[in-house]
Each structure stands twice: as C-alpha cells, then as structure tokens.
Short mmCIF file of C-alpha atoms in Angstrom, two decimals:
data_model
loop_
_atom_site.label_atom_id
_atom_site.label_comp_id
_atom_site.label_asym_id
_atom_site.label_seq_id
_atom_site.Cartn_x
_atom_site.Cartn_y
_atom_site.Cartn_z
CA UNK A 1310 48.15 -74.43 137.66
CA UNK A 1311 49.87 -77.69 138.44
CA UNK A 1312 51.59 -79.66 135.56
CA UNK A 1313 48.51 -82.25 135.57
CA UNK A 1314 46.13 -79.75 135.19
CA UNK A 1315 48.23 -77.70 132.42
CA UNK A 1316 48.46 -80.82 130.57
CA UNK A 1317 44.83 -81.29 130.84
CA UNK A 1318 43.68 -77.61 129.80
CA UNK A 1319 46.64 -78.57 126.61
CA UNK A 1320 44.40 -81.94 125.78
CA UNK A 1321 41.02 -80.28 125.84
CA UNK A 1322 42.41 -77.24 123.87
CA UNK A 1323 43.92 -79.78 121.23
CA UNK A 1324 40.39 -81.07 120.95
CA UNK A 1325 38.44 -77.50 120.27
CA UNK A 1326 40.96 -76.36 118.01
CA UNK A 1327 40.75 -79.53 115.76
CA UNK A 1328 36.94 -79.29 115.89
CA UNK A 1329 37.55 -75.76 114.52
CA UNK A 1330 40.12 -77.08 111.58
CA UNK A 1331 37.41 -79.78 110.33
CA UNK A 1332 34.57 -77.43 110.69
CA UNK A 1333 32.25 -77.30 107.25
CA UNK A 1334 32.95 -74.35 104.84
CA UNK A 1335 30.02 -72.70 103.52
CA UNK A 1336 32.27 -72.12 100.18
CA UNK A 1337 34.22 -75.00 99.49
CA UNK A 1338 33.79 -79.05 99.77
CA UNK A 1339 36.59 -81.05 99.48
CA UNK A 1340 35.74 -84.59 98.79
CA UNK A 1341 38.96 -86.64 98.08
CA UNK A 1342 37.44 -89.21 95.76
CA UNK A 1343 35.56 -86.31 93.51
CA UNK A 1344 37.36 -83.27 94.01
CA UNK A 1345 36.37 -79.88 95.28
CA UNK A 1346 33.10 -77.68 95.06
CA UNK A 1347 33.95 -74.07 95.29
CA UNK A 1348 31.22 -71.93 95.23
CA UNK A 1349 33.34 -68.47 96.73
CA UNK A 1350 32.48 -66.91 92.98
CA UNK A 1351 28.81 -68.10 92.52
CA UNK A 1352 27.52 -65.18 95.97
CA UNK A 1353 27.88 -61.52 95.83
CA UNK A 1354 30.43 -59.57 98.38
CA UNK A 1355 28.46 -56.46 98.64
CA UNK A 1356 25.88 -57.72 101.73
CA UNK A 1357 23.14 -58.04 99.14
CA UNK A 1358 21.74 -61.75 97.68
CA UNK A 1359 22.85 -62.77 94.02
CA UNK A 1360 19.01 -64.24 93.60
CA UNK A 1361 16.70 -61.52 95.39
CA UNK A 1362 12.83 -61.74 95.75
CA UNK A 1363 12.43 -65.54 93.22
CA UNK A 1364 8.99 -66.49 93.13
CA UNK A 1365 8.49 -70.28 94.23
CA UNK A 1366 7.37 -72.78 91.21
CA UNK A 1367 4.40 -73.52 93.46
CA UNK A 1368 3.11 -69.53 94.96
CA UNK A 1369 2.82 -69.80 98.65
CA UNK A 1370 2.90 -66.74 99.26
CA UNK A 1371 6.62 -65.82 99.82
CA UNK A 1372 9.30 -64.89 97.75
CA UNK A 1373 12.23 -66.08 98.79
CA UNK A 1374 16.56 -64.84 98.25
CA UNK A 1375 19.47 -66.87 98.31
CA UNK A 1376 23.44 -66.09 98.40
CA UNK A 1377 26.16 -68.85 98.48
CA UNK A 1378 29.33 -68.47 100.37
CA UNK A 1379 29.23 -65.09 101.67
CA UNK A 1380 26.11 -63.80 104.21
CA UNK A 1381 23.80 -61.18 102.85
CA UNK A 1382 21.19 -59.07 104.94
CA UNK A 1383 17.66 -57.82 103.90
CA UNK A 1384 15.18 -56.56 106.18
CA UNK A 1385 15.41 -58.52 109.60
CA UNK A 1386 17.40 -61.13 107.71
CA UNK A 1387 20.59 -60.29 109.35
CA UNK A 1388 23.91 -61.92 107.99
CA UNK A 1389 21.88 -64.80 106.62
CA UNK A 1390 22.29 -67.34 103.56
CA UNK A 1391 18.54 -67.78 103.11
CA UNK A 1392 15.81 -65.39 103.62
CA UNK A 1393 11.67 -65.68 102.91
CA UNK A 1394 9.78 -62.26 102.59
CA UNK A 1395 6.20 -62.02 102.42
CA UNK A 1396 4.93 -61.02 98.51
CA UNK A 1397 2.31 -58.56 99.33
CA UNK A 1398 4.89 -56.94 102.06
CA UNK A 1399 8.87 -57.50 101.62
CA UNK A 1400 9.69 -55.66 104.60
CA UNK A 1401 8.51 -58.60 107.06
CA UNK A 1402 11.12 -61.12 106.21
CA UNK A 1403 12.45 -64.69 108.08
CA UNK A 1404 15.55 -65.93 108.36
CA UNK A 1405 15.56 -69.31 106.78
CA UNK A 1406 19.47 -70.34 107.51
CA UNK A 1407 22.50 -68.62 107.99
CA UNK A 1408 26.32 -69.49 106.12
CA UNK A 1409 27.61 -70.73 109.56
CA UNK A 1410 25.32 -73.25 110.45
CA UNK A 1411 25.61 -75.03 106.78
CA UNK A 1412 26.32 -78.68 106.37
CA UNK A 1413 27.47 -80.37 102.98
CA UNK A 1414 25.05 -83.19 102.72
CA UNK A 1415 25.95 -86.39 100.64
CA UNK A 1416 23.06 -89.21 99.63
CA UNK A 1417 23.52 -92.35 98.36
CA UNK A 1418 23.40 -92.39 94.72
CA UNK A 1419 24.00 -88.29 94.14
CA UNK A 1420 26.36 -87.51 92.23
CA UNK A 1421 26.10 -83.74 94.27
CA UNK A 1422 26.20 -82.80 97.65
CA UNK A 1423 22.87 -80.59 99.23
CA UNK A 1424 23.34 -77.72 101.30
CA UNK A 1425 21.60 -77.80 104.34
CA UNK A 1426 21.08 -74.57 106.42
CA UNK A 1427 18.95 -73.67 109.58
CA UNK A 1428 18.00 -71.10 111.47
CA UNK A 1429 16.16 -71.89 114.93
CA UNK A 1430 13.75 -74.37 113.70
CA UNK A 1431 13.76 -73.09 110.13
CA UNK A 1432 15.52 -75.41 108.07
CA UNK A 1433 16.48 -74.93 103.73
CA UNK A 1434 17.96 -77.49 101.50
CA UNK A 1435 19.98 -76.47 98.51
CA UNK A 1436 20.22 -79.12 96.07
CA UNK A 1437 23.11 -78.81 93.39
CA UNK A 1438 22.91 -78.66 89.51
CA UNK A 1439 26.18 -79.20 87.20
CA UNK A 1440 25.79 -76.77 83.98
CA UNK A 1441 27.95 -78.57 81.66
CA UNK A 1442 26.53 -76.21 78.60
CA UNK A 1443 26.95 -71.93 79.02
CA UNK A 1444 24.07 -71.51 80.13
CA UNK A 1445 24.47 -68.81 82.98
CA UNK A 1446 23.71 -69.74 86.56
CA UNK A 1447 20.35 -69.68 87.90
CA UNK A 1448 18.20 -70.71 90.84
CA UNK A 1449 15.10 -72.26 91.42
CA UNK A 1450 13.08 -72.18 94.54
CA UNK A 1451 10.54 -75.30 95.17
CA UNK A 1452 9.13 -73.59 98.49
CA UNK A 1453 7.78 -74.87 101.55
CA UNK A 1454 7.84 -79.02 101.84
CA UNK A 1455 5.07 -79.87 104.35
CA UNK A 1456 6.12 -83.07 104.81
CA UNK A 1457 9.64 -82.76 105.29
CA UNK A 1458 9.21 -79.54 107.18
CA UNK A 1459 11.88 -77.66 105.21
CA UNK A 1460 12.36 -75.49 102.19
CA UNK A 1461 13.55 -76.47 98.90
CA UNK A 1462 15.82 -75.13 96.31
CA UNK A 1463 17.90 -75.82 93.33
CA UNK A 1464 21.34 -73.93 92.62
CA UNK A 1465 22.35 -74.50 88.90
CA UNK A 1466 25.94 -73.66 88.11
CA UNK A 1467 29.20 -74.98 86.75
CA UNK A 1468 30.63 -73.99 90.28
CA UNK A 1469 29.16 -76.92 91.60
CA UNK A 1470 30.69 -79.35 89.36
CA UNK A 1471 33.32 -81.42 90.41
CA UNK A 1472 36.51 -79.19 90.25
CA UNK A 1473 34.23 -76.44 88.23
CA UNK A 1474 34.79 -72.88 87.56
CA UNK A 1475 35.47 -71.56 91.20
CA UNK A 1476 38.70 -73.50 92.17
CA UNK A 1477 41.73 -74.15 89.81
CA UNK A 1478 44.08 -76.69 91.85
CA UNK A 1479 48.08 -76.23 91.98
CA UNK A 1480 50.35 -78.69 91.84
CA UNK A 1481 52.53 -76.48 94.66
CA UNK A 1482 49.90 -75.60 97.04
CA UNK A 1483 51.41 -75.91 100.46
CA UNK A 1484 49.90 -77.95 103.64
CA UNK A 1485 46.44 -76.89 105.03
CA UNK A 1486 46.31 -75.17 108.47
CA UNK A 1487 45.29 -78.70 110.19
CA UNK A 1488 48.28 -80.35 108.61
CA UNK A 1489 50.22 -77.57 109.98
CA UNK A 1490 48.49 -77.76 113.12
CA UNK A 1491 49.32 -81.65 113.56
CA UNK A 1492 52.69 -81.48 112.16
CA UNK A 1493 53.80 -78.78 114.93
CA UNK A 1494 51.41 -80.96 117.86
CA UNK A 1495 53.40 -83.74 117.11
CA UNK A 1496 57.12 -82.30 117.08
CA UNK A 1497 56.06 -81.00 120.75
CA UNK A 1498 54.85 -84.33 122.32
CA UNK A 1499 58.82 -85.75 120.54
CA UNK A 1500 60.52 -83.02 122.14
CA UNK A 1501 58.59 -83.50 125.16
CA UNK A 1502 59.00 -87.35 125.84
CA UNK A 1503 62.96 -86.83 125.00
CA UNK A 1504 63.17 -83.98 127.20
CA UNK A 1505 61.56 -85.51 130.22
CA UNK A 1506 62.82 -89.51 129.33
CA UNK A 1507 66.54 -87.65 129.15
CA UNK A 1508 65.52 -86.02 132.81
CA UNK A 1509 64.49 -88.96 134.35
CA UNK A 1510 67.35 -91.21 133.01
CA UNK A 1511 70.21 -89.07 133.47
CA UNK A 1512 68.91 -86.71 136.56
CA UNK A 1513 66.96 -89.24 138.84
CA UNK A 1514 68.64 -92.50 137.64
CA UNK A 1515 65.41 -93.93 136.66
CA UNK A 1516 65.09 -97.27 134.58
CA UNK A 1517 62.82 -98.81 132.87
CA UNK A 1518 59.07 -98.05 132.95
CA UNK A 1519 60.18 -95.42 135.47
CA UNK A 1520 61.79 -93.07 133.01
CA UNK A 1521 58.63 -92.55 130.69
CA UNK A 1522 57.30 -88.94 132.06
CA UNK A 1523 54.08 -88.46 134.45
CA UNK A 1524 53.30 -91.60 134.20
CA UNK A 1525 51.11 -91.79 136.84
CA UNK A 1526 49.12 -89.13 135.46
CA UNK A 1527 49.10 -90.47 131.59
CA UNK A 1528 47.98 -93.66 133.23
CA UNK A 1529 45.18 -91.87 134.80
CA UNK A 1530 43.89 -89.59 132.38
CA UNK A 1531 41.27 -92.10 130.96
CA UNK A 1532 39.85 -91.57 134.75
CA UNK A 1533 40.06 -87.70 134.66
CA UNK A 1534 38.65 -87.51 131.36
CA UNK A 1535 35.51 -89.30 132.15
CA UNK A 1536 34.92 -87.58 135.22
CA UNK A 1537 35.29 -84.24 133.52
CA UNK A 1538 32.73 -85.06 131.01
CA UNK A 1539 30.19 -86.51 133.60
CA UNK A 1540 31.21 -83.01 135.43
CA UNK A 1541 29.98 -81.18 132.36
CA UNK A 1542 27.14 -83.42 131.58
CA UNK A 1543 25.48 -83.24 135.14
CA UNK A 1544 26.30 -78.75 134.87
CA UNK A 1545 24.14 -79.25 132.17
CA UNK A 1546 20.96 -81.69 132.79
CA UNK A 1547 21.03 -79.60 135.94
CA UNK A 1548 21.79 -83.30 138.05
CA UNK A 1549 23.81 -83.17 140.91
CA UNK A 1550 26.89 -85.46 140.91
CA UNK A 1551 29.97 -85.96 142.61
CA UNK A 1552 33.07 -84.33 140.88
CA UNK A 1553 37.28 -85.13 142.31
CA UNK A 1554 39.16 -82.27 141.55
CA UNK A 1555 42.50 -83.22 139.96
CA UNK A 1556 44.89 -83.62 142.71
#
C-alpha cells in the first residue's frame, strides 16, 4: 500500500481500537464522581446462574435466572446474562440478554446505575439495590412490563454500592490499557513529525510550511474521510454512489 493509504488504514485502526478500550464492562462501572461498581464477585464462574428458576412477584407464567458479570447457559440459553423458562416446562427457555450487549444506565436523580441487556428484540433491566445492613444478596424479579416492553428486576447487594465489597482501590495501581494505548499513540505521531520535519529540512532543503510532512495529504484527509464514510454508507443502504479511490 502507498504511504497515504497506510496512514489511512493507521487512522481508522486508531478509531476501532479506542471503541474497544471504552467499551462497557458487564462487571465493573467506573464513574469518576462516585466511584466504582464491581460486581465480578456477586455471579458464579461455573456456567450456571447464581439466582436459578425465581418466581416473578406478579406469576406470568415464567420463571426467570439471572447471573452478573460472568455468562451462564441453561437450556437454549446459551452464554447468556438473563434467561426466562416456562414454569410448567423449564426445558423451553429464551434468552432475555446476554453480558456483551450490557449497558450501564444512569437516570437523573438515581443514586444507582440500571443494567440494561438485550437479546434480539428481548430487552431486561436490572435495577440496583445498596445493602448497607448484612443482609445477604438477593434478587427480585418484577416480570414482564407491557408498557415498556421489557423485563424488570432488582439486584440487592453491597457490590453495587459505591466502592462496595467487590473492588478494594490501590493507591499504586498502574495506568489502564487506554492510557497505555494513548501514551504510546502519541510518542509515535512525536517521533514521526521529528523524523520527517528533520527529512525535509535537512535532506530536501525545505522551509517553512514546506517541511511539515505529507502535507498535502493531512490537508486532505477531511476529504478522504468523508468520502470513505459515504463509501460505506451507500455499501450499506444498498445506494449506488460515486467513490475516488485514494490516489
């Protein structure tokens, strides 16, 4: 590939991999002005639910199993979170949200965060409980909402407190992977510009805004960035557009 288009696959691949560093844990929160929620100690490890089979407060017919953090599987509820199994026969059971697809969700006026976790067009809500007493940790299940089209549930534990039981912060903990990430990202675009500024100084004799490397292309990157997306936009909606290849 050409040195446009390597910078260009380097751009796009900065992009996914942040996306990946900032992606939602289904074990841990991390909310700066709070602390952390770690809920790796509230699920089993063994593939098997920590609440099996609970009975809604309202019957509806289903019984319904939950395990936080780490996926479970029970019947044809393969590596899931959530999982709804008929009463009279627990053998036909329905995914109801898997640990990848959760999202930490924070409402005005909450002092807790909800877990929100779907599966197709099956959607669950965990809310969250702090147990300030000993009582042990326990789960309710609300069932089926009709009118929000989503199932309901209420995790009770002092995991979910504000820095509770599951995480125990360190004054010498070292930088996360993203810091990491950035730290070495931005030590290559220094060594780059004084590489390629020390090239075109010394090497071609250039001056001023001559010496600052491809500058044509950094100039026109806005341009080959919004042409790739329209490329990938019209790929998808199956519309037929024109597309310049980067010369």
């Amino acid at each position: 590939m050409t040195a446009r288009k390597n910078v260009v696959f380097l751009f796009f691949l900065f992009l996914y991999q942040f996306n990946i560093l900032n992606a939602e844990d289904p074990c841990i929160y991390n909310l700066n002005t709070k602390g952390i929620i770690d809920l790796t100690s509230v699920g089993r490890t063994d593939g098997t639910p920590m609440w099996k089979d609970v009975t809604p407060s309202t019957s509806d017919g289903h019984v319904y199993s939950y395990n936080p953090c780490h996926s479970f599987t029970q019947g044809e509820c393969k590596d899931v979170a959530v999982c709804q199994a008929f009463a009279t026969d627990e053998k036909l059971t329905y995914s109801l949200g898997t640990q990848n697809s959760i999202k930490w969700k924070t409402t005005a006026g909450d002092d807790t965060p909800t877990l929100v976790y779907t599966s197709g067009e099956r959607t669950s809500e965990v809310k969250l409980r702090c147990l300030t007493s000993k009582e042990p940790d326990k789960l309710e299940v609300q069932g089926y909402d009709a009118l929000k089209a989503l199932y309901t549930m209420t995790l009770s534990s002092k995991c979910v407190c504000w820095d509770g039981y599951g995480h125990h912060p360190k004054s010498n903990d070292g930088p996360s992977a993203g810091t990491i990430f950035i730290i070495i990202l931005l030590v290559l675009i220094f060594v780059y510009l004084i590489a390629f500024m020390s090239y075109n100084k010394f090497k071609l004799q250039a001056t001023g805004i001559e010496i600052l490397p491809h500058r044509t292309f950094w100039t026109s990157l806005p341009r080959y960035s919004s042409a790739g997306i329209l490329f990938v936009f019209h790929k998808v909606t199956n519309k037929k557009g024109d597309y310049n290849a980067i010369p």
